Coordinates of C-alpha atoms in Angstrom, one line a residue:
Chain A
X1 CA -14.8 18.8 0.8
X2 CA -12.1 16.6 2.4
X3 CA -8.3 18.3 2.7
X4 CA -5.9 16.6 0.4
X5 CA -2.7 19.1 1.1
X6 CA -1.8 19.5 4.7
X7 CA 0.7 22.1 5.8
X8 CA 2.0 21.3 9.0
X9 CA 4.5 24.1 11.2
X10 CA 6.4 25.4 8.8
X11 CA 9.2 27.1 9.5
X12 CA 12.4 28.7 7.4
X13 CA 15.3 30.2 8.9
X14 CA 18.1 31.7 7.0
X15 CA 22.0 31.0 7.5
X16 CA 22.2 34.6 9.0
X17 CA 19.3 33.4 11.8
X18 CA 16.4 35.7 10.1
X19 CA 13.5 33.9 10.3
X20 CA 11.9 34.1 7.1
X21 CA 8.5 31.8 8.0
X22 CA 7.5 31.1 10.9
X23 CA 4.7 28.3 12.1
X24 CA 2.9 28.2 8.5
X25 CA -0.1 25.8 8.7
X26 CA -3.1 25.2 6.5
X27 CA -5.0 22.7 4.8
X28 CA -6.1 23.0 0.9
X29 CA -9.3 20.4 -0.5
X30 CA -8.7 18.7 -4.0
X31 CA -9.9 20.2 -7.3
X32 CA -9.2 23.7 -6.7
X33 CA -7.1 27.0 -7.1
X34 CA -5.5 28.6 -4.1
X35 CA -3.3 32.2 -4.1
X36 CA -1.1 33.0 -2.3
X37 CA -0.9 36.8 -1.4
X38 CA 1.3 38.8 0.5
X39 CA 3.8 41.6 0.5
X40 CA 7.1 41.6 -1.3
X41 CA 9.4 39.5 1.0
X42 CA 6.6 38.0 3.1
X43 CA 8.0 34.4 2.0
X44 CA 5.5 33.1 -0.5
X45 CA 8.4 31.5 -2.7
X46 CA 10.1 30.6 0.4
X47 CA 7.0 28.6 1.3
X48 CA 6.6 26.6 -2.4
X49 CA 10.6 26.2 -1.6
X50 CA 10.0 24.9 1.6
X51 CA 6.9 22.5 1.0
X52 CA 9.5 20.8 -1.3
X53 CA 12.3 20.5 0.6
X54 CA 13.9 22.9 -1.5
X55 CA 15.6 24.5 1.1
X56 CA 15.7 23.7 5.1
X57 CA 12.9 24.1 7.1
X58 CA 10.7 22.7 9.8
X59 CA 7.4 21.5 9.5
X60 CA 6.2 19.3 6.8
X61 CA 4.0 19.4 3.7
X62 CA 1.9 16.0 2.8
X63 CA -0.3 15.1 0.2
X64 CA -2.9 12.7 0.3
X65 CA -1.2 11.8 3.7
X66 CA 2.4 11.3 1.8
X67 CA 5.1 14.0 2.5
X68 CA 5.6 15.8 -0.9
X69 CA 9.5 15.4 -1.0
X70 CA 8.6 11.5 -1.5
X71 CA 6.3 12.1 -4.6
X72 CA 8.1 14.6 -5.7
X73 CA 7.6 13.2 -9.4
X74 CA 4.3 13.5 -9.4
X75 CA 4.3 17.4 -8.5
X76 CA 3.9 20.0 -11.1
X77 CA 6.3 22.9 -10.5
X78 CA 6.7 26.1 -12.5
X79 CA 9.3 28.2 -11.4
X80 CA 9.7 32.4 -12.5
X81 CA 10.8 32.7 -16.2
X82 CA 13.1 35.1 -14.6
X83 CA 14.8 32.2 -13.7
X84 CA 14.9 30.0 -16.8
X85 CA 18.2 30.7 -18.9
X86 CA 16.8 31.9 -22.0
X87 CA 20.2 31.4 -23.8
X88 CA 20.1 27.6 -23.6
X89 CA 19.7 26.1 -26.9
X90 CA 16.6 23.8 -26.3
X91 CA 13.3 24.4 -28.3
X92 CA 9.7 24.7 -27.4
X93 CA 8.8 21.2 -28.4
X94 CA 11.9 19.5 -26.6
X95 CA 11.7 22.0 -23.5
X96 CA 7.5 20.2 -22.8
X97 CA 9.3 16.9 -23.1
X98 CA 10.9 17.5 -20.2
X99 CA 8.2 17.3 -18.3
X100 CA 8.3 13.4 -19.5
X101 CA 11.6 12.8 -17.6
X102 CA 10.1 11.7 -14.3
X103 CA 7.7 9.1 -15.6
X104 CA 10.7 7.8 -17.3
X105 CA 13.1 5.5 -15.7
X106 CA 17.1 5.3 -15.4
X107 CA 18.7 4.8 -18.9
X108 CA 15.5 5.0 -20.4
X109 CA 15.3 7.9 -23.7
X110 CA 13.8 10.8 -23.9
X111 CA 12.6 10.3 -27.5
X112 CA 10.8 13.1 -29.2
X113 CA 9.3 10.5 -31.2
X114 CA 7.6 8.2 -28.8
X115 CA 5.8 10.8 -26.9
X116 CA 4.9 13.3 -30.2
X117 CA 1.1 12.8 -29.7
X118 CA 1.1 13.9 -26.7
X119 CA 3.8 16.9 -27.0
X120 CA 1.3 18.0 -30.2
X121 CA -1.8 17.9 -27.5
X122 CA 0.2 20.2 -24.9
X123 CA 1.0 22.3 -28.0
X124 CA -1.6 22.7 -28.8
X125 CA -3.1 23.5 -25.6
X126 CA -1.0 26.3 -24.8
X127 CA -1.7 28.0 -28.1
X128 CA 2.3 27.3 -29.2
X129 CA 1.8 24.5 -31.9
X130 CA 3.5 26.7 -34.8
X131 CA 6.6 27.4 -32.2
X132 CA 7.2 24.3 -31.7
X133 CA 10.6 24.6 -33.2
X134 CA 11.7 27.7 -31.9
X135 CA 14.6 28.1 -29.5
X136 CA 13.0 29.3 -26.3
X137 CA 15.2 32.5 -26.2
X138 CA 13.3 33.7 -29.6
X139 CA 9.8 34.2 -27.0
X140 CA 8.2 36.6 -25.6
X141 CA 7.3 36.3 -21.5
X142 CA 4.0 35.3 -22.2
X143 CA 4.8 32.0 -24.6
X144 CA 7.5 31.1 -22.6
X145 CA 5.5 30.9 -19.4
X146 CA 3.0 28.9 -21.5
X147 CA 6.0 26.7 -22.8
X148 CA 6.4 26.0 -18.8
X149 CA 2.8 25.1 -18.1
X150 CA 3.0 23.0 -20.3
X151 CA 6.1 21.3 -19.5
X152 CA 4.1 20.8 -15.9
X153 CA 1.2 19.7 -17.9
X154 CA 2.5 17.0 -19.5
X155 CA 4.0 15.7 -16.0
X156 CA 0.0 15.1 -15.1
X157 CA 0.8 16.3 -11.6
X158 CA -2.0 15.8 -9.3
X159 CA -0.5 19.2 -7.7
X160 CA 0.7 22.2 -9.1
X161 CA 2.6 24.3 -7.7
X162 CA 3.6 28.0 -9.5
X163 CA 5.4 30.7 -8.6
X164 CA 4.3 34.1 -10.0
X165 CA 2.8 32.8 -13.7
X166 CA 2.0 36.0 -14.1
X167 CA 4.2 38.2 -13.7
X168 CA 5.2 40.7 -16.8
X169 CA 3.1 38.7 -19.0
X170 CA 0.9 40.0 -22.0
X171 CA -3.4 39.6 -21.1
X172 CA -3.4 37.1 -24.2
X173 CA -1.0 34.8 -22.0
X174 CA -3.1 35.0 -18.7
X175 CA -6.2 34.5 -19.9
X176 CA -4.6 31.5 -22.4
X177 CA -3.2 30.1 -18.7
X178 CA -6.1 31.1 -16.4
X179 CA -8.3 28.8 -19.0
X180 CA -5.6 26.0 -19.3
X181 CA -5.3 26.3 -15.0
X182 CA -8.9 25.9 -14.5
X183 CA -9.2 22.9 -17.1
X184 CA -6.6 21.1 -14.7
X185 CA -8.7 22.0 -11.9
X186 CA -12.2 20.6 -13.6
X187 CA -10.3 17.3 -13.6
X188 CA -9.3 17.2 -10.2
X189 CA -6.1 18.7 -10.2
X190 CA -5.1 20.8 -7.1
X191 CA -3.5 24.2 -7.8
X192 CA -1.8 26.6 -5.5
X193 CA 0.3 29.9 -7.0
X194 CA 2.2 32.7 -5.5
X195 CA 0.3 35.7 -6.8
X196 CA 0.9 39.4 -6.3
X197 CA -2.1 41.2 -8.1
X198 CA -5.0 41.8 -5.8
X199 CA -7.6 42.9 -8.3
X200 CA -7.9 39.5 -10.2
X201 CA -7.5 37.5 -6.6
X202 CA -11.9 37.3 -6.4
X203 CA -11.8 36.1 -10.1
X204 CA -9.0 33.4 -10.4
X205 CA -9.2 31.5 -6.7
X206 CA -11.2 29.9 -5.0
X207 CA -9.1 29.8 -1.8
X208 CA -6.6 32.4 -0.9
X209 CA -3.7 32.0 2.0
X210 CA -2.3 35.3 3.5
X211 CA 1.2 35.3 4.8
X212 CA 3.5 37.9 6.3
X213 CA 6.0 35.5 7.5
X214 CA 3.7 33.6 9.4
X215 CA 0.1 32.7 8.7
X216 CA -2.5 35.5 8.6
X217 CA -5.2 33.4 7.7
X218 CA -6.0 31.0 4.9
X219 CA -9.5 29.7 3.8
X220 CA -12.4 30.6 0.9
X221 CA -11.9 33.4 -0.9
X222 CA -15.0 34.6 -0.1
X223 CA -14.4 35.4 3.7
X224 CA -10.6 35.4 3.6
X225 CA -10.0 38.0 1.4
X226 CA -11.2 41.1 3.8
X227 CA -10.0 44.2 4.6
X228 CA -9.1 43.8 7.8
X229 CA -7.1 40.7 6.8
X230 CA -5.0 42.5 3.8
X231 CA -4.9 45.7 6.2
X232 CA -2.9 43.2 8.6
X233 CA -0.9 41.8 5.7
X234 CA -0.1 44.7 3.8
X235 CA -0.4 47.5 6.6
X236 CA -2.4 49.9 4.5
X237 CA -6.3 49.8 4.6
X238 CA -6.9 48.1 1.0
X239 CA -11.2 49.0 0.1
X240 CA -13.7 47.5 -2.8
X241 CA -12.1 44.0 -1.7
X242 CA -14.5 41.7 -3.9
X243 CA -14.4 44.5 -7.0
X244 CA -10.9 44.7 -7.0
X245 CA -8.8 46.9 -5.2
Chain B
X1 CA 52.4 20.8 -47.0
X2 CA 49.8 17.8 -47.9
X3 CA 51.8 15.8 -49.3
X4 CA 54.5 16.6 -46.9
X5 CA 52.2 15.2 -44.1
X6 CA 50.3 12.3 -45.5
X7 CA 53.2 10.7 -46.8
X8 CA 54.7 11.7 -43.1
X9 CA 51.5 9.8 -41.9
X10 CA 52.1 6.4 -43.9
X11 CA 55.7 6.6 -42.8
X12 CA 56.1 7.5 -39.2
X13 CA 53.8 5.1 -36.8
X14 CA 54.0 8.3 -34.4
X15 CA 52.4 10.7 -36.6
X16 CA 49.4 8.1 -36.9
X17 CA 49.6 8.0 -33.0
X18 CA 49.3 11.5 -33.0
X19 CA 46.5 11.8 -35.3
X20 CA 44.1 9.1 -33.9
X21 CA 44.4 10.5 -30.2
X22 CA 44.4 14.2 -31.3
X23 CA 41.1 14.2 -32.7
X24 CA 39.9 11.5 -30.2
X25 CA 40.8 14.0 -27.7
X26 CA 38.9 16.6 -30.0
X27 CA 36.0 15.1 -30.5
X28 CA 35.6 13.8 -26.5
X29 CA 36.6 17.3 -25.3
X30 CA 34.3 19.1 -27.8
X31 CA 31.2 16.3 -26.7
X32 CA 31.7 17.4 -23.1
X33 CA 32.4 20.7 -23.4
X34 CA 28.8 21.4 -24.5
X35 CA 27.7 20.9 -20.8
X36 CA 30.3 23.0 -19.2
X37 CA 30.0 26.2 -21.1
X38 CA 26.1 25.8 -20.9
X39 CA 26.2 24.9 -16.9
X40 CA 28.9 28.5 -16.7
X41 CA 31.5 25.7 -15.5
X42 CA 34.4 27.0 -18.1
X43 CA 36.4 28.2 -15.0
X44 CA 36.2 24.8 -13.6
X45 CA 37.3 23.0 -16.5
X46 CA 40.5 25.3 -16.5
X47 CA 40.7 24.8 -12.8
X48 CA 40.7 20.8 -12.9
X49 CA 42.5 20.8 -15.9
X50 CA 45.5 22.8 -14.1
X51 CA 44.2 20.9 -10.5
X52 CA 45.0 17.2 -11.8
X53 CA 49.2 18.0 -12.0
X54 CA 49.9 17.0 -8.7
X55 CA 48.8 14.0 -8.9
X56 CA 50.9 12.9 -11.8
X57 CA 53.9 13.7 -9.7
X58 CA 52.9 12.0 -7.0
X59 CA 52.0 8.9 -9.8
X60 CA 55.6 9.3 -10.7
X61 CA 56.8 8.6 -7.0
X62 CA 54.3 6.0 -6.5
X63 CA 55.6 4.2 -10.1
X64 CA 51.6 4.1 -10.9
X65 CA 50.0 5.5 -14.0
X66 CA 49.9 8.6 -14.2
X67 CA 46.0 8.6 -14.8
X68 CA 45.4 7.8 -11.6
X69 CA 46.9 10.5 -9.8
X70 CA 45.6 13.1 -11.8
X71 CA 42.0 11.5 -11.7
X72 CA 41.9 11.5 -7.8
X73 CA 43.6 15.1 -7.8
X74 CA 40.8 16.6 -10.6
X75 CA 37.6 14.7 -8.8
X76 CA 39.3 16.4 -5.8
X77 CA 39.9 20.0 -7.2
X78 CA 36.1 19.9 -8.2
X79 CA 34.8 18.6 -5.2
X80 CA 36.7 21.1 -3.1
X81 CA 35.5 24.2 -5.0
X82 CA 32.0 23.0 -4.8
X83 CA 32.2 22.6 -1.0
X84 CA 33.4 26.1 -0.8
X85 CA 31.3 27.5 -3.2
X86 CA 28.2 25.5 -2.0
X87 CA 28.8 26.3 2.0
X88 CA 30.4 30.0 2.3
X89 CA 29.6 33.5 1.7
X90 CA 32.8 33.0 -0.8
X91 CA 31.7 33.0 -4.8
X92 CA 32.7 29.8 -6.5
X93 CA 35.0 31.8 -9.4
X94 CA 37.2 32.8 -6.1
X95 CA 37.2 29.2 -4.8
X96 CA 38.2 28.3 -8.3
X97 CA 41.0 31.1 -8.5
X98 CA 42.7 29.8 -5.0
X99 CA 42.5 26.0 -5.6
X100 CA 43.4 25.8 -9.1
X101 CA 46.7 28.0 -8.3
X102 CA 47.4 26.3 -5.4
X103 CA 47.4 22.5 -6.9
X104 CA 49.3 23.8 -10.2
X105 CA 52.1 25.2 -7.6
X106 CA 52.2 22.3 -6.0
X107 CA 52.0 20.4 -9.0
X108 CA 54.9 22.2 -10.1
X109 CA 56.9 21.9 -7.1
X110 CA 56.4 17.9 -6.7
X111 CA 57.8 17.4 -10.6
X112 CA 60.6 19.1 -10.3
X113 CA 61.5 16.8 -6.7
X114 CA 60.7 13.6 -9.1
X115 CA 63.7 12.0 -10.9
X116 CA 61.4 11.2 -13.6
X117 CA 62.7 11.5 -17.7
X118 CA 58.9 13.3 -18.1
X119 CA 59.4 16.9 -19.2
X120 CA 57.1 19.6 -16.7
X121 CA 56.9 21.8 -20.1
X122 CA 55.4 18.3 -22.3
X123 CA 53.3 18.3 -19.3
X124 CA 52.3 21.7 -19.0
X125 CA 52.3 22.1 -22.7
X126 CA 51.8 18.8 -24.1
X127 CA 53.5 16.9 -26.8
X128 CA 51.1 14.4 -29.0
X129 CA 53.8 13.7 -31.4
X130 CA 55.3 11.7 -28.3
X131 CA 52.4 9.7 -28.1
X132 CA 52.8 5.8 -27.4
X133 CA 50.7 3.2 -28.4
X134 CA 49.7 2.4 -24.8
X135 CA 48.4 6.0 -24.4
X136 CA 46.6 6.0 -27.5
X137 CA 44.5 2.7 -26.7
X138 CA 43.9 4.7 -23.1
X139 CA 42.4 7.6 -24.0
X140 CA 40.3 5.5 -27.1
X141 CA 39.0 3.5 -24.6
X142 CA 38.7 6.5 -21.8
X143 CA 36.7 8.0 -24.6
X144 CA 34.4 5.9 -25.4
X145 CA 33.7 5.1 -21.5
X146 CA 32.9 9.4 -21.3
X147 CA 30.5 9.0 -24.9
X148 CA 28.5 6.4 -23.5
X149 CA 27.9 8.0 -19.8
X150 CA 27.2 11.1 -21.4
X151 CA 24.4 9.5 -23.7
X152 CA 23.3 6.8 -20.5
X153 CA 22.2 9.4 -18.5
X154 CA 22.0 12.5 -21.3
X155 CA 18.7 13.4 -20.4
X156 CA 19.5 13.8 -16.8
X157 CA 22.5 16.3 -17.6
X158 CA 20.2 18.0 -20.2
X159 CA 17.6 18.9 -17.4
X160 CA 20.3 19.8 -14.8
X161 CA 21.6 22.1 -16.9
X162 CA 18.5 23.8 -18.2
X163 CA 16.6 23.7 -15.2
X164 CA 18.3 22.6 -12.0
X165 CA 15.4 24.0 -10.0
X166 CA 13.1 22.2 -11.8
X167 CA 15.2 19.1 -11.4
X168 CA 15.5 20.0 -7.9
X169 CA 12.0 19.9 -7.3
X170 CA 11.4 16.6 -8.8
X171 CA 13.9 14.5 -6.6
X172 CA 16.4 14.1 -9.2
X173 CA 20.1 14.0 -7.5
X174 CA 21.7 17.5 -8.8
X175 CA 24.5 17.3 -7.2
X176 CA 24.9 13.3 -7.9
X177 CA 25.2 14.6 -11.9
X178 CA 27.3 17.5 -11.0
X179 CA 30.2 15.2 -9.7
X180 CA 29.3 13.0 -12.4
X181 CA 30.2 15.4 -15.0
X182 CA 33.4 17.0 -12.9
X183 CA 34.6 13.2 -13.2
X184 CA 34.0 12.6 -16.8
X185 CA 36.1 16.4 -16.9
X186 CA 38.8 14.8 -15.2
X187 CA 39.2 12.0 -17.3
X188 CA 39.0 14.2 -20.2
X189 CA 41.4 17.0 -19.0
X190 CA 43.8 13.9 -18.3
X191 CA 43.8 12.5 -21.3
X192 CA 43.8 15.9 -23.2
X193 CA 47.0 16.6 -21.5
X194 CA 49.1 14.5 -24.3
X195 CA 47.8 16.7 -27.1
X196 CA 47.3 20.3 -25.3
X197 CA 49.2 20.3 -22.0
X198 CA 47.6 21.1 -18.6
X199 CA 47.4 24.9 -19.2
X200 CA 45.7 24.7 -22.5
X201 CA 43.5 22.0 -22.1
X202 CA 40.6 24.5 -21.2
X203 CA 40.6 25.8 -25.1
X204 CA 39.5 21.8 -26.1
X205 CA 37.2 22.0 -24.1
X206 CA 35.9 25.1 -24.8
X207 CA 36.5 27.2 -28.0
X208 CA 34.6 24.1 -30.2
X209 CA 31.7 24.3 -28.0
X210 CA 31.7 28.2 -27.7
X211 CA 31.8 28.0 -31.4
X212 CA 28.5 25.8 -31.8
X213 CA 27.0 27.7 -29.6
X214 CA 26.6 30.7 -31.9
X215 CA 24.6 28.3 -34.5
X216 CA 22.4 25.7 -33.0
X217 CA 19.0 25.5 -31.1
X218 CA 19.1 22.0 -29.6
X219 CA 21.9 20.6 -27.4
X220 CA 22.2 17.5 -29.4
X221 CA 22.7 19.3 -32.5
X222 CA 25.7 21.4 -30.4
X223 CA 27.2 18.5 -28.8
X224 CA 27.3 16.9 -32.6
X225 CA 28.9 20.0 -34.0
X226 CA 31.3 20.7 -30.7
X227 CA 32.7 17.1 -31.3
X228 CA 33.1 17.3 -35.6
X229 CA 34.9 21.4 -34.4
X230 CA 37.4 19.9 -32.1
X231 CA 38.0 16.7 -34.0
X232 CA 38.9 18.8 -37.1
X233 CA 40.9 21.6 -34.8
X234 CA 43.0 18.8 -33.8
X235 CA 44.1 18.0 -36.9
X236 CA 44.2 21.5 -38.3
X237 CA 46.8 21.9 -35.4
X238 CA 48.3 18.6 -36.1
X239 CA 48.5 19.6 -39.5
X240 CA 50.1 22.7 -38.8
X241 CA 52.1 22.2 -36.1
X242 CA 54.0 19.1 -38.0
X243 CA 54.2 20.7 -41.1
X244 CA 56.2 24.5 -39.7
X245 CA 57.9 22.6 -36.8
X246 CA 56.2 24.4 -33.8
X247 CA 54.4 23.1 -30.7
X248 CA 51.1 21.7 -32.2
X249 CA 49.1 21.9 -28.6
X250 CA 49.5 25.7 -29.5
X251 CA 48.6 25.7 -33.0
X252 CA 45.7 23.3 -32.0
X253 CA 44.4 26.2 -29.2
X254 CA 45.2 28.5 -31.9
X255 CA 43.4 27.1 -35.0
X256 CA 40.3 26.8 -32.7
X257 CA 40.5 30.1 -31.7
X258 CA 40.6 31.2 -35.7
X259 CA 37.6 29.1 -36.1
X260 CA 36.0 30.7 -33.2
X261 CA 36.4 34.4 -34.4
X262 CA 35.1 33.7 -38.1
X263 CA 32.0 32.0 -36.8
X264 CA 31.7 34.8 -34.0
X265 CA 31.3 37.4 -37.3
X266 CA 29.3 35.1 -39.4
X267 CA 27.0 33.7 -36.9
X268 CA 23.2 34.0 -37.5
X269 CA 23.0 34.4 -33.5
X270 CA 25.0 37.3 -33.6
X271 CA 23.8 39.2 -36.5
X272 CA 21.7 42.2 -35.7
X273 CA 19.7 41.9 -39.2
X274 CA 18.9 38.0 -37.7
X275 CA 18.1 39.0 -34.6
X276 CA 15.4 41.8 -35.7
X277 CA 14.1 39.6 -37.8
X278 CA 12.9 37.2 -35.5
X279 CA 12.3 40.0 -33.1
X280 CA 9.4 41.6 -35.7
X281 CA 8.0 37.7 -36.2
X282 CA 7.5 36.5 -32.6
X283 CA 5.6 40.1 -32.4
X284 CA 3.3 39.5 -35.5
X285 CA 3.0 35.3 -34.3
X286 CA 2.2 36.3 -30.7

């Protein structure tokens, strides 16, 4: 398969001159979904953050040979839902539409309206049809985190990017965005996640990247996700890696 | 009292002065507010409110419009407590705290050096029963010129505020639409300074908003009620203030803060009965 996302030396420093990543490098083929694992503070969101310019760094991330920061409207990016303010009064319905924005130019309207068949699809989709109307502060983890998929989905990014989906969600959720994930990736989409539960990482990717502030090694599941390799990630010796851990 | 004011209004051109750029003021100041409570800039709106009386002194000495001054001053203020906040270890309600108590000092100290007729308590304090027509047309048109940037680039401000992250990440120019918005406060903080006075210009632009807050679920829908709140606490305060003979900036703050408390108890948001409600129907839907 040929590479389509190239990660090239990157590095992150903080103000305070701790080095956070250093020398990150790997290359991802189109059409599939990549973890990445590590230990708490090993820099996994700092590498999303970084590979868009999100913060200063060295190194550069490209995609199909263009640096992401100059497509940056045409990748998908869901952030924590710790992170959304859940107090904001914007419904589900409104909050997908803006994932329209970017394909939208300067004084141009976001119209409910114009774009309803398509906000019904992604409502669909995400299993939120009949909350459609609901203020996003009136969800549970699990819809909200679908209300942000699709709010990515209805960007049609050719690259995702997702920080944690998963995390304190209901099994109903997951599975719902597992399904809607691997849908994106069966048309061509490219899909790489921070993810910090070990047992589903065989199931769910089909390339994994280890980091521990640098690189520990990034490939196929299959032969990247050993024990030796978590051992040198996590510092413990992890067992039953392809049955969970 | 009613018919003590309207026949006031068809008889003293001032009172209509006062009227039309109260609630112009109330309606622009409850329309903007919307974004600053939701973007947890209420500090800053107090800050460049207080921020922009330096530079009507020094429009005073320079014999320009007073506008002017107090525009550069505010647009400074905002940019100066977003450098500091942005670039040190030092939070932005503390950069807020020193330069917003700095420029009213200074502010203070420059009025009282001008030889100017201009009152520092109408400034401080305001006085919209002094009102000329000059400054009416002004803050009209400053008005509509704030309305219709707000609703050119609203969905731009809408995802800033929800999501600068998000916005971040997709190239758009956060910080381009957060000095965007500190300007359109300015312009609004300087015009609200006829009706409310420096110090109190922050309830305008709050209190209505606050107040919507508690009942809506779309921003639209609070920006719509924010603006109808503050253009009918104006003239509640108008109403008022003309009618007992006492400052009507105060009974303006005043009657919004009445409003504010009623809807505060009354609010389906607030309600604990509400609240459960949809508590026990996003667990049966889900």
């Amino acid at each position: 398969m040929i590479n389509i996302l190239t990660v090239q030396g990157i590095n992150v420093t903080y103000q305070n001159q701790k080095r956070v990543l250093s020398d990150v490098s790997f290359s991802l083929p189109a059409g599939t979904i990549t973890g990445i694992i590590g230990p708490n503070g090993a820099g996994k969101s700092t590498l999303l953050n970084a590979m868009l310019s999100m913060i200063p760094h060295g190194g550069y991330a490209k995609f199909n040979g263009t640096s992401l920061a100059e497509i940056a409207k045409k990748i998908g990016y869901v952030q924590q839902t710790s992170q959304v303010d859940r107090h904001f009064p914007i419904t589900v319905a409104e909050t997908i539409s803006l994932g329209i924005v970017p394909r939208l130019k300067l004084f141009q309207r976001l119209g409910r309206n114009k774009h309803q068949e398509e906000i019904d699809w992604t409502l669909a989709q995400i299993e939120m049809t009949e909350f459609a109307n609901r203020q996003i502060g009136q969800l549970s983890g699990g819809q909200l985190q679908r209300v942000m998929i699709g709010r990515c989905m209805i960007q049609h990014p050719e690259l995702i990017l997702l920080d944690e989906p998963f995390a304190g969600i209901d099994a109903h959720s997951e599975a719902t965005i597992m399904r809607i994930l691997n849908d994106l990736k069966a048309d061509g989409k490219t899909i790489l996640m921070v993810h910090h539960d070990l047992a589903k990482v065989p199931t769910y990717f089909d390339n994994i990247i280890i980091i521990k502030e640098k690189l520990i090694a990034a490939g196929p599941t299959k032969e990247t996700f050993t024990a030796q390799n978590m051992n040198q990630a996590y510092g413990l010796p992890i067992v039953n890696m392809q049955g969970g851990v | 009292m009613f018919a003590n004011f309207f026949s006031g209004l068809s008889e003293f051109h001032f009172l209509q002065n006062a009227l039309i750029t109260s609630v112009v003021i109330g309606v622009i100041a409850g329309t903007i507010g919307s974004f600053i409570i939701l973007r947890g800039m209420s500090l800053m709106g107090d800050a460049i409110s207080h921020a922009v009386l330096p530079g009507v002194a020094i429009s005073f000495m320079l014999g320009v419009h007073p506008l002017i001054g107090a525009a550069v001053f505010g647009v400074v203020a905002s940019f100066l407590i977003t450098l500091i906040g942005q670039n040190s270890v030092i939070k932005s309600d503390t950069a807020i705290g020193i330069t917003f108590s700095t420029f009213l000092a200074l502010g203070v100290i420059l009025i009282a050096l001008v030889p100017t007729t201009t009152n520092l308590f109408h400034i401080l304090f305001g006085n919209v029963l002094a009102v000329q027509d000059q400054d009416m047309y002004l803050t009209i048109g400053i008005s509509i010129v704030v309305f219709l940037t707000i609703i050119m680039f609203f969905k731009e401000l809408l995802l800033t505020s929800f999501d600068p992250t998000m916005a971040k990440a997709l190239g758009i120019r956060v910080n381009f639409y957060h000095y965007l918005l500190m300007t359109l406060l300015t312009l609004v903080a300087v015009v609200s300074m006829q009706s409310v006075g420096t110090i109190l210009i922050v309830s305008l632009l709050i209190t209505p908003a606050a107040t919507a807050y508690l009942f809506v679920n779309q921003l639209k829908t609070m920006m719509i009620v924010s603006a109808c709140l503050g253009g009918l606490t104006s003239f509640l305060g108008l109403f008022l203030g003309y009618n007992l003979n006492i400052a009507v900036g105060s009974c303006i703050v005043i009657v919004g803060a009445i409003i504010f408390v009623i809807s505060f108890i009354f609010s389906p948001k607030q309600t604990l009965i509400h609240r459960r409600r949809l508590t026990n129907e996003s667990k049966i839907n889900s």
